[in-house]
Amino acid sequence: MQKNKTLKYAFFKSIPVMAGYIVLGIGFGILLYDKGYSYWWALAMSTFIYAGSMQYIGIELLSSGASFISIALVTLLVNARHIFYGISMLENYKNTGKFKPYLIAALTDETYSLVCGNDFPDYIDKRKYYLYLSLFNHFYWILGSFIGSILGSTFSFNTKGIDFSMTALFVIIFVEQWEKNKNHLPAMLGLIISILCLLIFGKSNFLIPAMVLISLSLIFLRKFINKKEENDA
């Protein structure tokens, strides 16, 4: 009974991501096919890479014949934020057993936003929730990519602007988190630090400095933030 409740809870939590991932996956599949890669590429990349923004960038890297070293460096820069995601999830994923490797690999931005909270109902098995949610989100992305590649092979599309859809999803997640939480200090810190790093380091190099500074700020202000959340509760 608890398993079914946890499964349903994970599914309903994943619905906003489903709406975004299927649309974004379709965009990715269309762009990938437009560059000459069939649906097998879409399925393989979405199953084994499973990194939305990196997959969009990967299309250009593949089509331009970029070297392995270039691809590795770009991947490191684009996905460096996941280092900090992983560190913050050490406690949550501590007792997940054989599922831990997959949970780590499937920790996307959107999945992270749904598993990092602690406001779960008492009847939820957290370990199973983490697994079900990760599987649902992963499936949505694969499904969207497959549909997009099939559509791309069937119809002609103007692909200009499709790659902006990933940015749009990030904005939606931010707004949702803003409305959900009364304490906006972490969000404001993230915004201010990101803008400052963008101005100082430029759009190509600001991501890692911003993530480092945001993480240090949250660690340093952790007690103050927690106390404020307790007072607002």
C-alpha positions as protocol buffer text, in pm:
chain_id: "A"
residue {
  index: 1
  type: MET
  ca { x: 0 y: 0 z: 0 }
}
residue {
  index: 2
  type: GLN
  ca { x: 280 y: 241 z: 93 }
}
residue {
  index: 3
  type: LYS
  ca { x: 454 y: 156 z: -236 }
}
residue {
  index: 4
  type: ASN
  ca { x: 146 y: 256 z: -437 }
}
residue {
  index: 5
  type: LYS
  ca { x: 102 y: 578 z: -241 }
}
residue {
  index: 6
  type: THR
  ca { x: 467 y: 669 z: -293 }
}
residue {
  index: 7
  type: LEU
  ca { x: 440 y: 589 z: -665 }
}
residue {
  index: 8
  type: LYS
  ca { x: 131 y: 810 z: -706 }
}
residue {
  index: 9
  type: TYR
  ca { x: 288 y: 1091 z: -504 }
}
residue {
  index: 10
  type: ALA
  ca { x: 603 y: 1078 z: -722 }
}
residue {
  index: 11
  type: PHE
  ca { x: 397 y: 1079 z: -1041 }
}
residue {
  index: 12
  type: PHE
  ca { x: 190 y: 1383 z: -942 }
}
residue {
  index: 13
  type: LYS
  ca { x: 506 y: 1565 z: -834 }
}
residue {
  index: 14
  type: SER
  ca { x: 661 y: 1488 z: -1172 }
}
residue {
  index: 15
  type: ILE
  ca { x: 374 y: 1627 z: -1382 }
}
residue {
  index: 16
  type: PRO
  ca { x: 522 y: 1981 z: -1418 }
}
residue {
  index: 17
  type: VAL
  ca { x: 851 y: 1826 z: -1528 }
}
residue {
  index: 18
  type: MET
  ca { x: 664 y: 1597 z: -1769 }
}
residue {
  index: 19
  type: ALA
  ca { x: 506 y: 1900 z: -1936 }
}
residue {
  index: 20
  type: GLY
  ca { x: 847 y: 2062 z: -1975 }
}
residue {
  index: 21
  type: TYR
  ca { x: 1059 y: 1758 z: -2059 }
}
residue {
  index: 22
  type: ILE
  ca { x: 836 y: 1623 z: -2334 }
}
residue {
  index: 23
  type: VAL
  ca { x: 825 y: 1963 z: -2505 }
}
residue {
  index: 24
  type: LEU
  ca { x: 1199 y: 2020 z: -2455 }
}
residue {
  index: 25
  type: GLY
  ca { x: 1275 y: 1664 z: -2563 }
}
residue {
  index: 26
  type: ILE
  ca { x: 1073 y: 1715 z: -2880 }
}
residue {
  index: 27
  type: GLY
  ca { x: 1275 y: 2027 z: -2952 }
}
residue {
  index: 28
  type: PHE
  ca { x: 1598 y: 1835 z: -2898 }
}
residue {
  index: 29
  type: GLY
  ca { x: 1486 y: 1550 z: -3122 }
}
residue {
  index: 30
  type: ILE
  ca { x: 1387 y: 1790 z: -3401 }
}
residue {
  index: 31
  type: LEU
  ca { x: 1717 y: 1978 z: -3382 }
}
residue {
  index: 32
  type: LEU
  ca { x: 1916 y: 1655 z: -3374 }
}
residue {
  index: 33
  type: TYR
  ca { x: 1741 y: 1516 z: -3680 }
}
residue {
  index: 34
  type: ASP
  ca { x: 1781 y: 1851 z: -3855 }
}
residue {
  index: 35
  type: LYS
  ca { x: 2160 y: 1803 z: -3821 }
}
residue {
  index: 36
  type: GLY
  ca { x: 2139 y: 1460 z: -3981 }
}
residue {
  index: 37
  type: TYR
  ca { x: 2114 y: 1225 z: -3682 }
}
residue {
  index: 38
  type: SER
  ca { x: 1838 y: 962 z: -3668 }
}
residue {
  index: 39
  type: TYR
  ca { x: 1611 y: 868 z: -3379 }
}
residue {
  index: 40
  type: TRP
  ca { x: 1864 y: 611 z: -3256 }
}
residue {
  index: 41
  type: TRP
  ca { x: 2095 y: 897 z: -3168 }
}
residue {
  index: 42
  type: ALA
  ca { x: 1813 y: 1072 z: -2984 }
}
residue {
  index: 43
  type: LEU
  ca { x: 1732 y: 759 z: -2783 }
}
residue {
  index: 44
  type: ALA
  ca { x: 2098 y: 686 z: -2702 }
}
residue {
  index: 45
  type: MET
  ca { x: 2183 y: 1042 z: -2599 }
}
residue {
  index: 46
  type: SER
  ca { x: 1872 y: 1086 z: -2387 }
}
residue {
  index: 47
  type: THR
  ca { x: 1917 y: 747 z: -2219 }
}
residue {
  index: 48
  type: PHE
  ca { x: 2290 y: 756 z: -2144 }
}
residue {
  index: 49
  type: ILE
  ca { x: 2383 y: 1127 z: -2140 }
}
residue {
  index: 50
  type: TYR
  ca { x: 2053 y: 1261 z: -2001 }
}
residue {
  index: 51
  type: ALA
  ca { x: 2161 y: 1621 z: -1963 }
}
residue {
  index: 52
  type: GLY
  ca { x: 1919 y: 1859 z: -2131 }
}
residue {
  index: 53
  type: SER
  ca { x: 2130 y: 2169 z: -2178 }
}
residue {
  index: 54
  type: MET
  ca { x: 2442 y: 1964 z: -2259 }
}
residue {
  index: 55
  type: GLN
  ca { x: 2251 y: 1760 z: -2517 }
}
residue {
  index: 56
  type: TYR
  ca { x: 2140 y: 2079 z: -2692 }
}
residue {
  index: 57
  type: ILE
  ca { x: 2502 y: 2199 z: -2695 }
}
residue {
  index: 58
  type: GLY
  ca { x: 2613 y: 1849 z: -2797 }
}
residue {
  index: 59
  type: ILE
  ca { x: 2419 y: 1881 z: -3123 }
}
residue {
  index: 60
  type: GLU
  ca { x: 2643 y: 2169 z: -3233 }
}
residue {
  index: 61
  type: LEU
  ca { x: 2956 y: 1993 z: -3107 }
}
residue {
  index: 62
  type: LEU
  ca { x: 2872 y: 1678 z: -3303 }
}
residue {
  index: 63
  type: SER
  ca { x: 2778 y: 1861 z: -3621 }
}
residue {
  index: 64
  type: SER
  ca { x: 3090 y: 2081 z: -3609 }
}
residue {
  index: 65
  type: GLY
  ca { x: 3327 y: 1786 z: -3563 }
}
residue {
  index: 66
  type: ALA
  ca { x: 3460 y: 1906 z: -3226 }
}
residue {
  index: 67
  type: SER
  ca { x: 3748 y: 1711 z: -3073 }
}
residue {
  index: 68
  type: PHE
  ca { x: 3706 y: 1477 z: -2777 }
}
residue {
  index: 69
  type: ILE
  ca { x: 3902 y: 1717 z: -2554 }
}
residue {
  index: 70
  type: SER
  ca { x: 3680 y: 2009 z: -2652 }
}
residue {
  index: 71
  type: ILE
  ca { x: 3365 y: 1807 z: -2584 }
}
residue {
  index: 72
  type: ALA
  ca { x: 3502 y: 1694 z: -2245 }
}
residue {
  index: 73
  type: LEU
  ca { x: 3590 y: 2050 z: -2138 }
}
residue {
  index: 74
  type: VAL
  ca { x: 3256 y: 2195 z: -2249 }
}
residue {
  index: 75
  type: THR
  ca { x: 3072 y: 1915 z: -2069 }
}
residue {
  index: 76
  type: LEU
  ca { x: 3268 y: 1984 z: -1750 }
}
residue {
  index: 77
  type: LEU
  ca { x: 3192 y: 2356 z: -1763 }
}
residue {
  index: 78
  type: VAL
  ca { x: 2824 y: 2318 z: -1847 }
}
residue {
  index: 79
  type: ASN
  ca { x: 2755 y: 2046 z: -1588 }
}
residue {
  index: 80
  type: ALA
  ca { x: 2989 y: 2164 z: -1312 }
}
residue {
  index: 81
  type: ARG
  ca { x: 2685 y: 2274 z: -1110 }
}
residue {
  index: 82
  type: HIS
  ca { x: 2598 y: 1907 z: -1057 }
}
residue {
  index: 83
  type: ILE
  ca { x: 2901 y: 1874 z: -829 }
}
residue {
  index: 84
  type: PHE
  ca { x: 2727 y: 2104 z: -585 }
}
residue {
  index: 85
  type: TYR
  ca { x: 2394 y: 1927 z: -635 }
}
residue {
  index: 86
  type: GLY
  ca { x: 2560 y: 1598 z: -546 }
}
residue {
  index: 87
  type: ILE
  ca { x: 2726 y: 1735 z: -235 }
}
residue {
  index: 88
  type: SER
  ca { x: 2396 y: 1871 z: -104 }
}
residue {
  index: 89
  type: MET
  ca { x: 2226 y: 1533 z: -164 }
}
residue {
  index: 90
  type: LEU
  ca { x: 2478 y: 1319 z: 28 }
}
residue {
  index: 91
  type: GLU
  ca { x: 2248 y: 1288 z: 329 }
}
residue {
  index: 92
  type: ASN
  ca { x: 1930 y: 1226 z: 125 }
}
residue {
  index: 93
  type: TYR
  ca { x: 2084 y: 951 z: -89 }
}
residue {
  index: 94
  type: LYS
  ca { x: 2289 y: 795 z: 192 }
}
residue {
  index: 95
  type: ASN
  ca { x: 2072 y: 483 z: 241 }
}
residue {
  index: 96
  type: THR
  ca { x: 1948 y: 427 z: -114 }
}
residue {
  index: 97
  type: GLY
  ca { x: 2156 y: 113 z: -164 }
}
residue {
  index: 98
  type: LYS
  ca { x: 2180 y: -33 z: -515 }
}
residue {
  index: 99
  type: PHE
  ca { x: 1976 y: 256 z: -657 }
}
residue {
  index: 100
  type: LYS
  ca { x: 2236 y: 517 z: -561 }
}
residue {
  index: 101
  type: PRO
  ca { x: 2443 y: 507 z: -886 }
}
residue {
  index: 102
  type: TYR
  ca { x: 2132 y: 562 z: -1097 }
}
residue {
  index: 103
  type: LEU
  ca { x: 1999 y: 835 z: -866 }
}
residue {
  index: 104
  type: ILE
  ca { x: 2329 y: 1018 z: -897 }
}
residue {
  index: 105
  type: ALA
  ca { x: 2330 y: 987 z: -1277 }
}
residue {
  index: 106
  type: ALA
  ca { x: 1965 y: 1099 z: -1300 }
}
residue {
  index: 107
  type: LEU
  ca { x: 2002 y: 1410 z: -1080 }
}
residue {
  index: 108
  type: THR
  ca { x: 1901 y: 1677 z: -1330 }
}
residue {
  index: 109
  type: ASP
  ca { x: 1817 y: 2036 z: -1238 }
}
residue {
  index: 110
  type: GLU
  ca { x: 1444 y: 1968 z: -1233 }
}
residue {
  index: 111
  type: THR
  ca { x: 1474 y: 1639 z: -1042 }
}
residue {
  index: 112
  type: TYR
  ca { x: 1700 y: 1808 z: -789 }
}
residue {
  index: 113
  type: SER
  ca { x: 1441 y: 2080 z: -730 }
}
residue {
  index: 114
  type: LEU
  ca { x: 1185 y: 1810 z: -640 }
}
residue {
  index: 115
  type: VAL
  ca { x: 1401 y: 1585 z: -421 }
}
residue {
  index: 116
  type: CYS
  ca { x: 1595 y: 1840 z: -217 }
}
residue {
  index: 117
  type: GLY
  ca { x: 1295 y: 1936 z: -3 }
}
residue {
  index: 118
  type: ASN
  ca { x: 1199 y: 1777 z: 325 }
}
residue {
  index: 119
  type: ASP
  ca { x: 825 y: 1848 z: 334 }
}
residue {
  index: 120
  type: PHE
  ca { x: 713 y: 1492 z: 253 }
}
residue {
  index: 121
  type: PRO
  ca { x: 393 y: 1332 z: 389 }
}
residue {
  index: 122
  type: ASP
  ca { x: 450 y: 1071 z: 661 }
}
residue {
  index: 123
  type: TYR
  ca { x: 332 y: 784 z: 439 }
}
residue {
  index: 124
  type: ILE
  ca { x: 606 y: 844 z: 179 }
}
residue {
  index: 125
  type: ASP
  ca { x: 902 y: 607 z: 147 }
}
residue {
  index: 126
  type: LYS
  ca { x: 1167 y: 866 z: 62 }
}
residue {
  index: 127
  type: ARG
  ca { x: 1408 y: 621 z: -98 }
}
residue {
  index: 128
  type: LYS
  ca { x: 1141 y: 489 z: -332 }
}
residue {
  index: 129
  type: TYR
  ca { x: 1019 y: 843 z: -398 }
}
residue {
  index: 130
  type: TYR
  ca { x: 1366 y: 946 z: -514 }
}
residue {
  index: 131
  type: LEU
  ca { x: 1380 y: 644 z: -746 }
}
residue {
  index: 132
  type: TYR
  ca { x: 1030 y: 676 z: -891 }
}
residue {
  index: 133
  type: LEU
  ca { x: 1065 y: 1048 z: -950 }
}
residue {
  index: 134
  type: SER
  ca { x: 1400 y: 1002 z: -1123 }
}
residue {
  index: 135
  type: LEU
  ca { x: 1260 y: 725 z: -1344 }
}
residue {
  index: 136
  type: PHE
  ca { x: 951 y: 926 z: -1438 }
}
residue {
  index: 137
  type: ASN
  ca { x: 1154 y: 1232 z: -1534 }
}
residue {
  index: 138
  type: HIS
  ca { x: 1408 y: 1026 z: -1727 }
}
residue {
  index: 139
  type: PHE
  ca { x: 1129 y: 852 z: -1918 }
}
residue {
  index: 140
  type: TYR
  ca { x: 966 y: 1185 z: -2008 }
}
residue {
  index: 141
  type: TRP
  ca { x: 1292 y: 1313 z: -2156 }
}
residue {
  index: 142
  type: ILE
  ca { x: 1352 y: 995 z: -2359 }
}
residue {
  index: 143
  type: LEU
  ca { x: 992 y: 996 z: -2482 }
}
residue {
  index: 144
  type: GLY
  ca { x: 1006 y: 1361 z: -2586 }
}
residue {
  index: 145
  type: SER
  ca { x: 1337 y: 1312 z: -2769 }
}
residue {
  index: 146
  type: PHE
  ca { x: 1202 y: 1011 z: -2956 }
}
residue {
  index: 147
  type: ILE
  ca { x: 882 y: 1192 z: -3056 }
}
residue {
  index: 148
  type: GLY
  ca { x: 1086 y: 1493 z: -3171 }
}
residue {
  index: 149
  type: SER
  ca { x: 1316 y: 1285 z: -3390 }
}
residue {
  index: 150
  type: ILE
  ca { x: 1017 y: 1110 z: -3550 }
}
residue {
  index: 151
  type: LEU
  ca { x: 843 y: 1445 z: -3610 }
}
residue {
  index: 152
  type: GLY
  ca { x: 1167 y: 1584 z: -3753 }
}
residue {
  index: 153
  type: SER
  ca { x: 1187 y: 1299 z: -4000 }
}
residue {
  index: 154
  type: THR
  ca { x: 823 y: 1343 z: -4101 }
}
residue {
  index: 155
  type: PHE
  ca { x: 773 y: 1720 z: -4122 }
}
residue {
  index: 156
  type: SER
  ca { x: 984 y: 2023 z: -4207 }
}
residue {
  index: 157
  type: PHE
  ca { x: 1038 y: 2271 z: -3921 }
}
residue {
  index: 158
  type: ASN
  ca { x: 1194 y: 2612 z: -3875 }
}
residue {
  index: 159
  type: THR
  ca { x: 1421 y: 2529 z: -3580 }
}
residue {
  index: 160
  type: LYS
  ca { x: 1516 y: 2888 z: -3496 }
}
residue {
  index: 161
  type: GLY
  ca { x: 1462 y: 2961 z: -3126 }
}
residue {
  index: 162
  type: ILE
  ca { x: 1391 y: 2602 z: -3018 }
}
residue {
  index: 163
  type: ASP
  ca { x: 1710 y: 2588 z: -2811 }
}
residue {
  index: 164
  type: PHE
  ca { x: 1572 y: 2869 z: -2587 }
}
residue {
  index: 165
  type: SER
  ca { x: 1311 y: 2628 z: -2448 }
}
residue {
  index: 166
  type: MET
  ca { x: 1556 y: 2495 z: -2187 }
}
residue {
  index: 167
  type: THR
  ca { x: 1607 y: 2846 z: -2051 }
}
residue {
  index: 168
  type: ALA
  ca { x: 1229 y: 2891 z: -2034 }
}
residue {
  index: 169
  type: LEU
  ca { x: 1195 y: 2577 z: -1821 }
}
residue {
  index: 170
  type: PHE
  ca { x: 1458 y: 2703 z: -1575 }
}
residue {
  index: 171
  type: VAL
  ca { x: 1265 y: 3029 z: -1538 }
}
residue {
  index: 172
  type: ILE
  ca { x: 941 y: 2839 z: -1469 }
}
residue {
  index: 173
  type: ILE
  ca { x: 1111 y: 2625 z: -1201 }
}
residue {
  index: 174
  type: PHE
  ca { x: 1255 y: 2937 z: -1037 }
}
residue {
  index: 175
  type: VAL
  ca { x: 915 y: 3109 z: -1028 }
}
residue {
  index: 176
  type: GLU
  ca { x: 754 y: 2794 z: -885 }
}
residue {
  index: 177
  type: GLN
  ca { x: 1017 y: 2770 z: -609 }
}
residue {
  index: 178
  type: TRP
  ca { x: 978 y: 3143 z: -536 }
}
residue {
  index: 179
  type: GLU
  ca { x: 602 y: 3109 z: -490 }
}
residue {
  index: 180
  type: LYS
  ca { x: 638 y: 2792 z: -283 }
}
residue {
  index: 181
  type: ASN
  ca { x: 886 y: 2930 z: -28 }
}
residue {
  index: 182
  type: LYS
  ca { x: 831 y: 3226 z: 200 }
}
residue {
  index: 183
  type: ASN
  ca { x: 1204 y: 3271 z: 254 }
}
residue {
  index: 184
  type: HIS
  ca { x: 1341 y: 3430 z: -65 }
}
residue {
  index: 185
  type: LEU
  ca { x: 1693 y: 3493 z: 64 }
}
residue {
  index: 186
  type: PRO
  ca { x: 1852 y: 3189 z: -112 }
}
residue {
  index: 187
  type: ALA
  ca { x: 1688 y: 3287 z: -441 }
}
residue {
  index: 188
  type: MET
  ca { x: 1799 y: 3648 z: -408 }
}
residue {
  index: 189
  type: LEU
  ca { x: 2154 y: 3538 z: -327 }
}
residue {
  index: 190
  type: GLY
  ca { x: 2155 y: 3320 z: -637 }
}
residue {
  index: 191
  type: LEU
  ca { x: 2027 y: 3601 z: -858 }
}
residue {
  index: 192
  type: ILE
  ca { x: 2261 y: 3870 z: -726 }
}
residue {
  index: 193
  type: ILE
  ca { x: 2572 y: 3651 z: -731 }
}
residue {
  index: 194
  type: SER
  ca { x: 2492 y: 3519 z: -1080 }
}
residue {
  index: 195
  type: ILE
  ca { x: 2444 y: 3870 z: -1220 }
}
residue {
  index: 196
  type: LEU
  ca { x: 2767 y: 3994 z: -1060 }
}
residue {
  index: 197
  type: CYS
  ca { x: 2964 y: 3695 z: -1193 }
}
residue {
  index: 198
  type: LEU
  ca { x: 2809 y: 3746 z: -1537 }
}
residue {
  index: 199
  type: LEU
  ca { x: 2925 y: 4109 z: -1539 }
}
residue {
  index: 200
  type: ILE
  ca { x: 3273 y: 4021 z: -1409 }
}
residue {
  index: 201
  type: PHE
  ca { x: 3354 y: 3697 z: -1593 }
}
residue {
  index: 202
  type: GLY
  ca { x: 3130 y: 3717 z: -1901 }
}
residue {
  index: 203
  type: LYS
  ca { x: 2860 y: 3481 z: -2023 }
}
residue {
  index: 204
  type: SER
  ca { x: 3107 y: 3205 z: -2122 }
}
residue {
  index: 205
  type: ASN
  ca { x: 3286 y: 3182 z: -1787 }
}
residue {
  index: 206
  type: PHE
  ca { x: 3049 y: 3295 z: -1513 }
}
residue {
  index: 207
  type: LEU
  ca { x: 2881 y: 2961 z: -1429 }
}
residue {
  index: 208
  type: ILE
  ca { x: 3147 y: 2791 z: -1213 }
}
residue {
  index: 209
  type: PRO
  ca { x: 3242 y: 3106 z: -1012 }
}
residue {
  index: 210
  type: ALA
  ca { x: 2872 y: 3174 z: -956 }
}
residue {
  index: 211
  type: MET
  ca { x: 2803 y: 2819 z: -833 }
}
residue {
  index: 212
  type: VAL
  ca { x: 3105 y: 2828 z: -600 }
}
residue {
  index: 213
  type: LEU
  ca { x: 3008 y: 3164 z: -451 }
}
residue {
  index: 214
  type: ILE
  ca { x: 2641 y: 3067 z: -417 }
}
residue {
  index: 215
  type: SER
  ca { x: 2736 y: 2744 z: -238 }
}
residue {
  index: 216
  type: LEU
  ca { x: 2975 y: 2922 z: -2 }
}
residue {
  index: 217
  type: SER
  ca { x: 2715 y: 3188 z: 72 }
}
residue {
  index: 218
  type: LEU
  ca { x: 2447 y: 2929 z: 152 }
}
residue {
  index: 219
  type: ILE
  ca { x: 2689 y: 2735 z: 373 }
}
residue {
  index: 220
  type: PHE
  ca { x: 2797 y: 3050 z: 557 }
}
residue {
  index: 221
  type: LEU
  ca { x: 2437 y: 3171 z: 602 }
}
residue {
  index: 222
  type: ARG
  ca { x: 2285 y: 2828 z: 664 }
}
residue {
  index: 223
  type: LYS
  ca { x: 2199 y: 2884 z: 1029 }
}
residue {
  index: 224
  type: PHE
  ca { x: 2048 y: 3224 z: 958 }
}
residue {
  index: 225
  type: ILE
  ca { x: 1841 y: 3086 z: 667 }
}
residue {
  index: 226
  type: ASN
  ca { x: 1718 y: 2789 z: 872 }
}
residue {
  index: 227
  type: LYS
  ca { x: 1624 y: 3016 z: 1162 }
}
residue {
  index: 228
  type: LYS
  ca { x: 1434 y: 3248 z: 930 }
}
residue {
  index: 229
  type: GLU
  ca { x: 1244 y: 2954 z: 779 }
}
residue {
  index: 230
  type: GLU
  ca { x: 1148 y: 2833 z: 1128 }
}
residue {
  index: 231
  type: ASN
  ca { x: 1020 y: 3180 z: 1218 }
}
residue {
  index: 232
  type: ASP
  ca { x: 820 y: 3202 z: 895 }
}
residue {
  index: 233
  type: ALA
  ca { x: 665 y: 2855 z: 940 }
}
